[in-house]
Amino acid sequence: MARMASRALAPLSSIANAVLRTGDGAEVIARSLWQSQPLAILVLRRPGCVLCRDEAQRLWKLKPEFDRLGVGLVCVVHEWIPREVNAFASGFWPGPIYHDHEKAFYSALNEGKPLRGSIWGLFLPWSAVWQRIRAASRNVPDHNIVGDGFTMGGAMVVRRGGGPGSGNETVAWMHLESEIGKVADPEAVLAAAKEAAAAAAPDSSRPLSGPQ
């Protein structure tokens, strides 16, 4: 079960009307993605990052479990560099990817403003950041430093439907990458998805285990 934290769950209204873009430029209103099913969302820091690629492939390996639950699985990025997104999609995330150009999901994770990560851990080869990088590198030999790697990401789970007056007015669960590479455990995302699938009734208002 996900541990409790002082960070409040983001209001659903903070992301529901976000305009997301697909790779071919089509616009999608975010709330349409969870109108018919619960949704798990990987909020990615940077497609070429070794930590992000490892996080993505570990979560995607659980896709059959999400399918069995009837829970969708998508990824959002805050900048769209075609070569980087294409490489990420072909090697690590063959599912839907959306451009959150407004950074709505990134803002929602951090109480209204995207969290900017600290560079200092990268200067210390014995830091926790470098320990994570070395561990991820064993799984992801191909990576790069292209793009903005300091707009921090995370993960969310959203119940089906929801909105004002429904009793389902916050995201169901979320995790903020508070430090570079301090990503959500894929099993924790799956556990939250299981709860969201079970609590999909319109009158369900109880929060899940809480943010990490």
Coordinates of N, CA and C in Angstrom, one line a residue:
M1 N 0.9 -1.2 0.0 CA 0.0 0.0 0.0 C 0.9 1.2 0.0
A2 N 0.5 2.2 -0.8 CA 1.3 3.5 -0.9 C 1.3 4.2 0.4
R3 N 2.5 4.7 0.8 CA 2.6 5.4 2.1 C 1.9 6.8 2.0
M4 N 1.4 7.3 3.1 CA 0.8 8.6 3.2 C 1.9 9.7 3.1
A5 N 1.5 10.8 2.7 CA 2.4 12.0 2.7 C 1.6 13.2 2.9
S6 N 2.3 14.3 3.2 CA 1.5 15.6 3.4 C 1.0 16.2 2.2
R7 N 1.6 15.9 1.0 CA 1.1 16.5 -0.2 C -0.3 16.1 -0.5
A8 N -1.1 17.0 -0.8 CA -2.5 16.8 -1.1 C -2.7 16.2 -2.5
L9 N -3.7 15.4 -2.7 CA -4.0 14.9 -4.0 C -4.4 16.1 -4.9
A10 N -4.0 16.1 -6.1 CA -4.3 17.2 -7.0 C -5.8 17.2 -7.4
P11 N -6.4 18.4 -7.4 CA -7.8 18.4 -7.9 C -7.9 18.0 -9.4
L12 N -8.9 17.2 -9.7 CA -9.1 16.7 -11.1 C -9.2 17.9 -12.0
S13 N -9.8 19.0 -11.5 CA -10.0 20.2 -12.4 C -8.6 20.8 -12.9
S14 N -7.5 20.5 -12.2 CA -6.2 21.0 -12.6 C -5.7 20.4 -13.9
I15 N -6.2 19.2 -14.2 CA -5.8 18.5 -15.4 C -6.9 18.2 -16.4
A16 N -8.1 18.3 -16.0 CA -9.2 17.8 -16.8 C -9.3 18.5 -18.2
N17 N -9.1 19.8 -18.1 CA -9.3 20.6 -19.4 C -8.0 20.9 -20.1
A18 N -6.9 20.2 -19.7 CA -5.6 20.4 -20.4 C -5.7 20.0 -21.8
V19 N -5.2 20.7 -22.7 CA -5.2 20.4 -24.1 C -3.9 19.7 -24.4
L20 N -4.0 18.4 -24.7 CA -2.8 17.6 -25.1 C -2.7 17.4 -26.6
R21 N -1.5 17.2 -27.1 CA -1.3 17.0 -28.5 C -0.7 15.7 -28.8
T22 N -1.1 15.1 -29.9 CA -0.6 13.8 -30.3 C 0.6 14.1 -31.3
G23 N 1.3 13.1 -31.7 CA 2.4 13.3 -32.5 C 2.1 13.9 -33.9
D24 N 0.8 13.7 -34.3 CA 0.4 14.3 -35.6 C -0.2 15.6 -35.5
G25 N -0.2 16.2 -34.3 CA -0.7 17.5 -34.0 C -2.2 17.6 -33.6
A26 N -2.9 16.4 -33.5 CA -4.3 16.4 -33.1 C -4.4 16.8 -31.6
E27 N -5.4 17.6 -31.3 CA -5.6 18.0 -29.9 C -6.6 17.1 -29.2
V28 N -6.3 16.8 -28.0 CA -7.1 15.9 -27.1 C -7.3 16.6 -25.8
I29 N -8.6 16.7 -25.4 CA -8.9 17.3 -24.0 C -8.7 16.1 -23.0
A30 N -7.8 16.4 -22.0 CA -7.4 15.4 -21.1 C -8.5 14.5 -20.5
R31 N -9.6 15.2 -20.1 CA -10.6 14.4 -19.4 C -11.3 13.3 -20.3
S32 N -11.1 13.5 -21.6 CA -11.7 12.4 -22.5 C -11.0 11.1 -22.4
L33 N -9.7 11.2 -21.9 CA -8.9 9.9 -21.7 C -9.4 9.0 -20.6
W34 N -10.1 9.6 -19.6 CA -10.6 8.8 -18.5 C -12.1 8.8 -18.4
Q35 N -12.8 9.2 -19.4 CA -14.3 9.2 -19.4 C -14.9 7.8 -19.3
S36 N -14.2 6.8 -20.0 CA -14.8 5.5 -20.1 C -14.0 4.4 -19.3
Q37 N -12.9 4.8 -18.8 CA -12.1 3.8 -18.0 C -11.1 4.6 -17.1
P38 N -10.7 4.0 -15.9 CA -9.7 4.6 -15.1 C -8.4 4.7 -16.0
L39 N -7.5 5.6 -15.6 CA -6.3 5.8 -16.4 C -5.1 6.0 -15.5
A40 N -4.0 5.3 -15.8 CA -2.7 5.5 -15.2 C -1.8 6.4 -16.2
I41 N -1.2 7.4 -15.6 CA -0.4 8.4 -16.5 C 1.0 8.5 -16.0
L42 N 1.9 8.2 -16.9 CA 3.3 8.4 -16.6 C 3.7 9.8 -17.1
V43 N 4.1 10.6 -16.1 CA 4.4 12.0 -16.4 C 5.9 12.1 -16.5
L44 N 6.4 12.1 -17.7 CA 7.8 11.8 -18.0 C 8.7 13.1 -17.8
R45 N 9.8 12.9 -17.2 CA 10.7 14.1 -17.1 C 11.5 14.4 -18.4
R46 N 12.0 13.3 -19.1 CA 12.7 13.5 -20.3 C 12.9 12.2 -21.1
P47 N 12.5 12.2 -22.4 CA 12.5 10.9 -23.1 C 13.8 10.2 -23.2
G48 N 14.9 11.0 -23.3 CA 16.2 10.4 -23.5 C 16.9 10.0 -22.2
C49 N 16.4 10.4 -21.1 CA 17.0 10.2 -19.8 C 17.1 8.7 -19.5
V50 N 18.2 8.2 -19.0 CA 18.4 6.8 -18.6 C 17.4 6.4 -17.5
L51 N 17.2 7.2 -16.6 CA 16.3 6.9 -15.5 C 14.8 6.9 -16.0
C52 N 14.5 7.8 -16.8 CA 13.1 7.8 -17.4 C 12.8 6.7 -18.3
R53 N 13.8 6.3 -19.1 CA 13.6 5.1 -20.0 C 13.5 3.9 -19.2
D54 N 14.2 3.7 -18.1 CA 14.1 2.5 -17.3 C 12.8 2.5 -16.6
E55 N 12.4 3.7 -16.0 CA 11.1 3.7 -15.4 C 10.0 3.3 -16.4
A56 N 10.0 3.9 -17.6 CA 9.0 3.6 -18.6 C 8.9 2.1 -19.0
Q57 N 10.1 1.5 -19.2 CA 10.0 0.1 -19.7 C 9.6 -0.8 -18.5
R58 N 9.9 -0.5 -17.3 CA 9.5 -1.3 -16.2 C 8.0 -1.2 -16.0
L59 N 7.4 0.0 -16.2 CA 6.0 0.2 -16.0 C 5.2 -0.5 -17.2
W60 N 5.8 -0.3 -18.4 CA 5.1 -0.9 -19.6 C 5.1 -2.4 -19.5
K61 N 6.0 -3.0 -18.9 CA 6.0 -4.5 -18.8 C 4.8 -5.0 -18.0
L62 N 4.2 -4.1 -17.2 CA 3.0 -4.4 -16.5 C 1.7 -4.2 -17.3
K63 N 1.8 -3.8 -18.6 CA 0.7 -3.4 -19.4 C -0.4 -4.5 -19.4
P64 N 0.0 -5.8 -19.5 CA -1.1 -6.8 -19.5 C -1.9 -6.8 -18.3
E65 N -1.3 -6.4 -17.1 CA -2.0 -6.4 -15.9 C -3.0 -5.2 -15.9
F66 N -2.6 -4.0 -16.4 CA -3.5 -2.9 -16.6 C -4.6 -3.2 -17.5
D67 N -4.3 -4.0 -18.6 CA -5.4 -4.4 -19.5 C -6.4 -5.2 -18.8
R68 N -6.0 -6.2 -18.0 CA -6.9 -7.1 -17.3 C -7.8 -6.3 -16.3
L69 N -7.3 -5.2 -15.8 CA -8.1 -4.4 -14.9 C -9.0 -3.4 -15.6
G70 N -8.8 -3.2 -16.9 CA -9.5 -2.3 -17.7 C -9.1 -0.8 -17.4
V71 N -7.8 -0.7 -17.1 CA -7.2 0.6 -16.8 C -6.3 1.0 -17.9
G72 N -6.5 2.2 -18.5 CA -5.6 2.7 -19.6 C -4.3 3.1 -19.1
L73 N -3.3 3.1 -20.0 CA -1.9 3.5 -19.6 C -1.4 4.4 -20.7
V74 N -1.0 5.7 -20.3 CA -0.5 6.6 -21.3 C 0.7 7.4 -20.6
C75 N 1.4 8.1 -21.5 CA 2.5 8.9 -21.1 C 2.3 10.3 -21.6
V76 N 2.8 11.3 -20.8 CA 2.8 12.7 -21.2 C 4.2 13.2 -21.1
V77 N 4.6 14.1 -22.1 CA 5.9 14.7 -22.0 C 5.7 16.2 -22.1
H78 N 6.6 17.0 -21.6 CA 6.5 18.4 -21.5 C 7.1 19.1 -22.7
E79 N 8.0 18.4 -23.4 CA 8.6 19.0 -24.6 C 8.6 17.9 -25.7
W80 N 8.3 18.3 -26.9 CA 8.2 17.3 -28.0 C 9.4 17.5 -29.0
I81 N 10.4 16.8 -28.8 CA 11.5 16.7 -29.8 C 11.3 15.5 -30.6
P82 N 10.9 15.5 -31.8 CA 10.5 14.3 -32.5 C 11.4 13.2 -32.5
R83 N 12.7 13.4 -32.7 CA 13.7 12.3 -32.7 C 13.7 11.6 -31.3
E84 N 13.7 12.4 -30.3 CA 13.7 11.9 -28.9 C 12.5 11.1 -28.6
V85 N 11.3 11.7 -28.9 CA 10.1 11.0 -28.6 C 9.9 9.7 -29.5
N86 N 10.4 9.7 -30.7 CA 10.3 8.5 -31.6 C 11.2 7.4 -31.0
A87 N 12.4 7.8 -30.6 CA 13.3 6.8 -30.0 C 12.8 6.2 -28.7
F88 N 12.2 7.0 -27.9 CA 11.6 6.6 -26.7 C 10.4 5.6 -26.9
A89 N 9.6 6.0 -27.9 CA 8.4 5.2 -28.3 C 8.8 3.8 -28.8
S90 N 9.8 3.8 -29.7 CA 10.2 2.6 -30.3 C 10.9 1.6 -29.4
G91 N 11.6 2.2 -28.4 CA 12.4 1.3 -27.5 C 11.9 1.0 -26.2
F92 N 11.0 2.0 -25.7 CA 10.7 1.9 -24.2 C 9.2 2.1 -23.9
W93 N 8.4 2.7 -24.8 CA 7.0 3.0 -24.6 C 6.2 2.9 -25.9
P94 N 5.7 1.8 -26.3 CA 5.0 1.7 -27.5 C 3.5 2.1 -27.4
G95 N 3.1 2.6 -26.3 CA 1.8 3.1 -26.1 C 1.6 4.5 -26.4
P96 N 0.4 5.1 -26.1 CA 0.1 6.5 -26.3 C 1.0 7.5 -25.6
I97 N 1.4 8.5 -26.3 CA 2.2 9.6 -25.8 C 1.6 10.9 -26.2
Y98 N 1.5 11.8 -25.2 CA 0.9 13.1 -25.5 C 1.8 14.2 -25.1
H99 N 1.7 15.3 -25.8 CA 2.5 16.5 -25.4 C 1.7 17.4 -24.5
D100 N 2.1 17.5 -23.3 CA 1.5 18.4 -22.3 C 2.2 19.7 -22.4
H101 N 1.9 20.5 -23.5 CA 2.7 21.7 -23.7 C 2.4 22.8 -22.7
E102 N 1.3 22.7 -22.0 CA 0.9 23.6 -20.9 C 1.5 23.2 -19.6
K103 N 2.1 22.0 -19.5 CA 2.7 21.4 -18.3 C 1.6 21.3 -17.2
A104 N 0.4 21.0 -17.6 CA -0.7 20.9 -16.6 C -0.5 19.8 -15.6
F105 N -0.1 18.6 -16.1 CA 0.1 17.5 -15.3 C 1.3 17.7 -14.3
Y106 N 2.4 18.3 -14.9 CA 3.6 18.6 -14.1 C 3.2 19.6 -12.9
S107 N 2.4 20.6 -13.3 CA 1.9 21.6 -12.3 C 1.1 20.9 -11.2
A108 N 0.2 20.0 -11.6 CA -0.7 19.4 -10.7 C 0.0 18.5 -9.7
L109 N 1.1 17.9 -10.1 CA 1.9 17.1 -9.2 C 2.5 17.9 -8.0
N110 N 2.7 19.2 -8.3 CA 3.5 20.0 -7.3 C 2.6 21.2 -6.9
E111 N 1.3 21.0 -6.7 CA 0.5 22.0 -6.1 C 0.4 23.3 -6.9
G112 N 0.4 23.2 -8.2 CA 0.1 24.3 -9.1 C 1.3 24.8 -9.9
K113 N 2.5 24.3 -9.6 CA 3.7 24.8 -10.3 C 4.7 23.7 -10.6
P114 N 5.2 23.5 -11.8 CA 6.1 22.4 -12.0 C 7.3 22.5 -11.1
L115 N 7.7 21.4 -10.5 CA 8.9 21.4 -9.7 C 10.2 21.3 -10.6
R116 N 11.1 22.2 -10.3 CA 12.4 22.2 -10.9 C 13.4 21.4 -10.1
G117 N 14.0 20.4 -10.7 CA 14.9 19.6 -10.0 C 16.3 20.3 -9.7
S118 N 17.0 19.8 -8.8 CA 18.3 20.3 -8.5 C 19.4 19.6 -9.2
I119 N 20.4 20.4 -9.7 CA 21.5 19.8 -10.4 C 22.6 19.3 -9.5
W120 N 22.6 19.7 -8.2 CA 23.7 19.4 -7.4 C 24.1 18.0 -7.2
G121 N 23.1 17.1 -7.2 CA 23.4 15.7 -7.1 C 24.2 15.1 -8.2
L122 N 24.1 15.8 -9.4 CA 24.9 15.3 -10.5 C 26.4 15.6 -10.4
F123 N 26.7 16.6 -9.5 CA 28.1 16.9 -9.3 C 28.8 16.0 -8.3
L124 N 28.1 15.1 -7.6 CA 28.6 14.3 -6.6 C 28.5 12.8 -7.0
P125 N 29.6 12.2 -7.4 CA 29.5 10.8 -7.9 C 29.1 9.8 -6.9
W126 N 29.1 10.1 -5.6 CA 28.6 9.2 -4.6 C 27.2 9.4 -4.2
S127 N 26.5 10.4 -4.8 CA 25.2 10.8 -4.4 C 24.1 9.7 -4.8
A128 N 22.9 9.9 -4.2 CA 21.8 9.0 -4.5 C 21.4 9.1 -5.9
V129 N 21.5 10.2 -6.5 CA 21.2 10.4 -7.9 C 22.1 9.5 -8.8
W130 N 23.4 9.5 -8.5 CA 24.3 8.7 -9.3 C 24.1 7.2 -9.0
Q131 N 23.7 6.9 -7.8 CA 23.4 5.5 -7.6 C 22.3 5.0 -8.4
R132 N 21.2 5.9 -8.6 CA 20.1 5.5 -9.4 C 20.5 5.4 -10.9
I133 N 21.3 6.4 -11.3 CA 21.8 6.4 -12.7 C 22.6 5.1 -13.0
R134 N 23.5 4.7 -12.1 CA 24.2 3.5 -12.4 C 23.4 2.3 -12.4
A135 N 22.4 2.2 -11.5 CA 21.5 1.1 -11.5 C 20.6 1.0 -12.8
A136 N 20.1 2.2 -13.3 CA 19.3 2.2 -14.5 C 20.1 1.9 -15.7
S137 N 21.4 2.3 -15.7 CA 22.3 2.1 -16.9 C 22.5 0.6 -17.2
R138 N 22.3 -0.2 -16.2 CA 22.5 -1.7 -16.4 C 21.3 -2.2 -17.2
N139 N 20.2 -1.5 -17.2 CA 19.0 -1.9 -18.0 C 18.9 -1.1 -19.3
V140 N 19.5 0.1 -19.3 CA 19.3 1.0 -20.5 C 20.7 1.5 -20.9
P141 N 21.3 0.8 -21.8 CA 22.6 1.2 -22.3 C 22.6 2.4 -23.2
D142 N 21.5 2.6 -23.9 CA 21.3 3.7 -24.9 C 20.5 4.8 -24.3
H143 N 21.2 6.0 -24.0 CA 20.5 7.2 -23.5 C 21.3 8.4 -23.8
N144 N 20.7 9.6 -23.5 CA 21.4 10.8 -23.9 C 21.0 11.9 -22.9
I145 N 21.5 13.1 -23.2 CA 21.2 14.3 -22.4 C 20.5 15.4 -23.1
V146 N 19.8 15.0 -24.2 CA 19.0 16.0 -25.0 C 17.8 16.4 -24.3
G147 N 17.5 17.7 -24.3 CA 16.3 18.3 -23.7 C 16.4 18.7 -22.3
D148 N 15.2 19.2 -21.8 CA 15.1 19.7 -20.4 C 14.9 18.5 -19.5
G149 N 15.9 18.2 -18.6 CA 15.8 17.1 -17.7 C 15.5 17.6 -16.3
F150 N 15.1 18.8 -16.1 CA 14.9 19.4 -14.7 C 13.5 19.8 -14.4
T151 N 12.5 19.6 -15.4 CA 11.1 19.7 -15.0 C 10.7 18.3 -14.5
M152 N 10.4 18.3 -13.3 CA 10.2 17.0 -12.6 C 8.9 16.3 -13.0
G153 N 8.9 15.0 -13.1 CA 7.7 14.3 -13.5 C 7.1 13.5 -12.4
G154 N 6.5 12.4 -12.7 CA 5.9 11.5 -11.7 C 4.9 10.6 -12.3
A155 N 3.9 10.3 -11.6 CA 2.8 9.4 -12.1 C 1.5 9.7 -11.4
M156 N 0.4 9.4 -12.1 CA -0.9 9.6 -11.5 C -1.8 8.4 -11.9
V157 N -2.8 8.2 -11.1 CA -3.9 7.4 -11.5 C -5.2 8.1 -11.3
V158 N -6.1 8.1 -12.3 CA -7.3 8.8 -12.3 C -8.5 7.8 -12.4
R159 N -9.5 8.0 -11.6 CA -10.7 7.2 -11.7 C -11.5 7.5 -13.0
R160 N -12.3 6.6 -13.4 CA -13.2 6.8 -14.5 C -14.2 7.9 -14.2
G161 N -14.4 8.8 -15.2 CA -15.3 9.9 -15.1 C -14.9 10.9 -14.1
G162 N -15.8 11.4 -13.3 CA -15.4 12.3 -12.2 C -15.6 13.8 -12.7
G163 N -15.5 14.6 -11.7 CA -15.7 16.1 -11.9 C -16.5 16.7 -10.8
P164 N -16.8 18.0 -11.0 CA -17.6 18.7 -9.9 C -18.9 18.0 -9.6
G165 N -19.2 17.8 -8.3 CA -20.5 17.2 -7.9 C -20.6 15.7 -8.0
S166 N -19.5 15.1 -8.5 CA -19.5 13.6 -8.6 C -19.0 12.9 -7.4
G167 N -18.4 13.6 -6.4 CA -17.8 12.9 -5.3 C -16.4 12.4 -5.7
N168 N -16.0 12.6 -6.9 CA -14.7 12.1 -7.5 C -14.0 13.3 -8.0
E169 N -13.5 14.2 -7.2 CA -13.0 15.5 -7.6 C -11.5 15.7 -7.5
T170 N -10.8 14.6 -7.1 CA -9.3 14.7 -7.1 C -8.8 13.5 -7.9
V171 N -7.5 13.6 -8.3 CA -6.9 12.4 -8.8 C -6.9 11.3 -7.7
A172 N -6.9 10.0 -8.1 CA -7.0 9.0 -7.2 C -5.7 8.7 -6.4
W173 N -4.6 8.9 -7.1 CA -3.3 8.6 -6.5 C -2.2 9.4 -7.3
M174 N -1.1 9.7 -6.7 CA -0.1 10.4 -7.5 C 1.3 10.2 -6.8
H175 N 2.3 10.4 -7.6 CA 3.7 10.3 -7.1 C 4.4 11.4 -7.8
L176 N 5.1 12.3 -7.0 CA 6.0 13.3 -7.5 C 7.4 12.9 -7.5
E177 N 8.1 13.0 -8.6 CA 9.5 12.7 -8.6 C 10.3 13.9 -7.9
S178 N 10.4 13.8 -6.6 CA 10.9 15.0 -5.9 C 12.4 15.2 -6.0
E179 N 13.1 14.1 -6.4 CA 14.5 14.2 -6.7 C 14.7 13.5 -8.1
I180 N 15.8 13.8 -8.8 CA 16.0 13.2 -10.1 C 16.1 11.7 -9.9
G181 N 15.3 11.0 -10.6 CA 15.3 9.5 -10.5 C 14.5 8.9 -9.4
K182 N 13.9 9.7 -8.6 CA 13.1 9.1 -7.5 C 11.7 8.9 -8.0
V183 N 11.6 7.9 -8.8 CA 10.4 7.6 -9.6 C 9.4 6.7 -8.8
A184 N 8.2 6.6 -9.4 CA 7.2 5.8 -8.7 C 7.6 4.3 -9.0
D185 N 7.4 3.5 -8.0 CA 7.5 2.0 -8.1 C 6.4 1.6 -9.0
P186 N 6.7 0.9 -10.1 CA 5.6 0.4 -11.0 C 4.6 -0.4 -10.3
E187 N 5.0 -1.2 -9.3 CA 4.0 -2.0 -8.6 C 3.1 -1.1 -7.8
A188 N 3.6 0.0 -7.3 CA 2.7 1.0 -6.6 C 1.7 1.6 -7.5
V189 N 2.1 1.9 -8.8 CA 1.2 2.4 -9.8 C 0.1 1.4 -10.0
L190 N 0.5 0.1 -10.2 CA -0.4 -1.0 -10.5 C -1.4 -1.1 -9.3
A191 N -0.9 -1.1 -8.1 CA -1.8 -1.2 -6.9 C -2.8 -0.1 -6.9
A192 N -2.4 1.1 -7.2 CA -3.3 2.2 -7.2 C -4.4 2.0 -8.4
A193 N -3.9 1.5 -9.5 CA -4.8 1.2 -10.6 C -5.9 0.2 -10.2
K194 N -5.5 -0.9 -9.4 CA -6.4 -1.9 -8.9 C -7.5 -1.2 -8.1
E195 N -7.1 -0.3 -7.2 CA -8.0 0.4 -6.3 C -9.0 1.2 -7.1
A196 N -8.4 1.9 -8.1 CA -9.2 2.8 -9.0 C -10.2 2.0 -9.8
A197 N -9.8 0.8 -10.2 CA -10.8 0.0 -11.0 C -11.9 -0.5 -10.1
A198 N -11.5 -0.9 -8.8 CA -12.5 -1.4 -7.9 C -13.4 -0.3 -7.4
A199 N -12.9 1.0 -7.4 CA -13.7 2.1 -6.8 C -14.3 3.0 -7.9
A200 N -14.6 2.4 -9.1 CA -15.1 3.2 -10.2 C -16.5 3.6 -10.2
A201 N -17.3 3.1 -9.1 CA -18.7 3.5 -9.0 C -18.8 5.0 -8.9
P202 N -19.8 5.7 -9.5 CA -19.9 7.1 -9.5 C -20.0 7.7 -8.1
D203 N -20.5 7.0 -7.1 CA -20.7 7.5 -5.8 C -19.4 7.3 -4.9
S204 N -18.4 6.8 -5.5 CA -17.2 6.5 -4.7 C -16.4 7.8 -4.5
S205 N -16.2 8.2 -3.3 CA -15.5 9.5 -3.0 C -14.2 9.3 -2.2
R206 N -14.0 8.1 -1.7 CA -12.8 7.9 -0.8 C -11.6 8.0 -1.6
P207 N -10.5 8.6 -1.1 CA -9.2 8.7 -1.8 C -8.6 7.3 -1.7
L208 N -7.6 7.0 -2.5 CA -6.9 5.8 -2.4 C -5.8 5.9 -1.3
S209 N -4.8 5.1 -1.4 CA -3.8 5.1 -0.3 C -3.1 6.4 -0.1
G210 N -3.2 7.3 -1.1 CA -2.6 8.6 -0.9 C -1.4 8.8 -1.8
P211 N -0.9 10.1 -1.9 CA 0.3 10.4 -2.7 C 1.5 9.8 -2.1
Q212 N 2.6 9.6 -2.9 CA 3.9 9.2 -2.3 C 4.7 10.4 -2.2

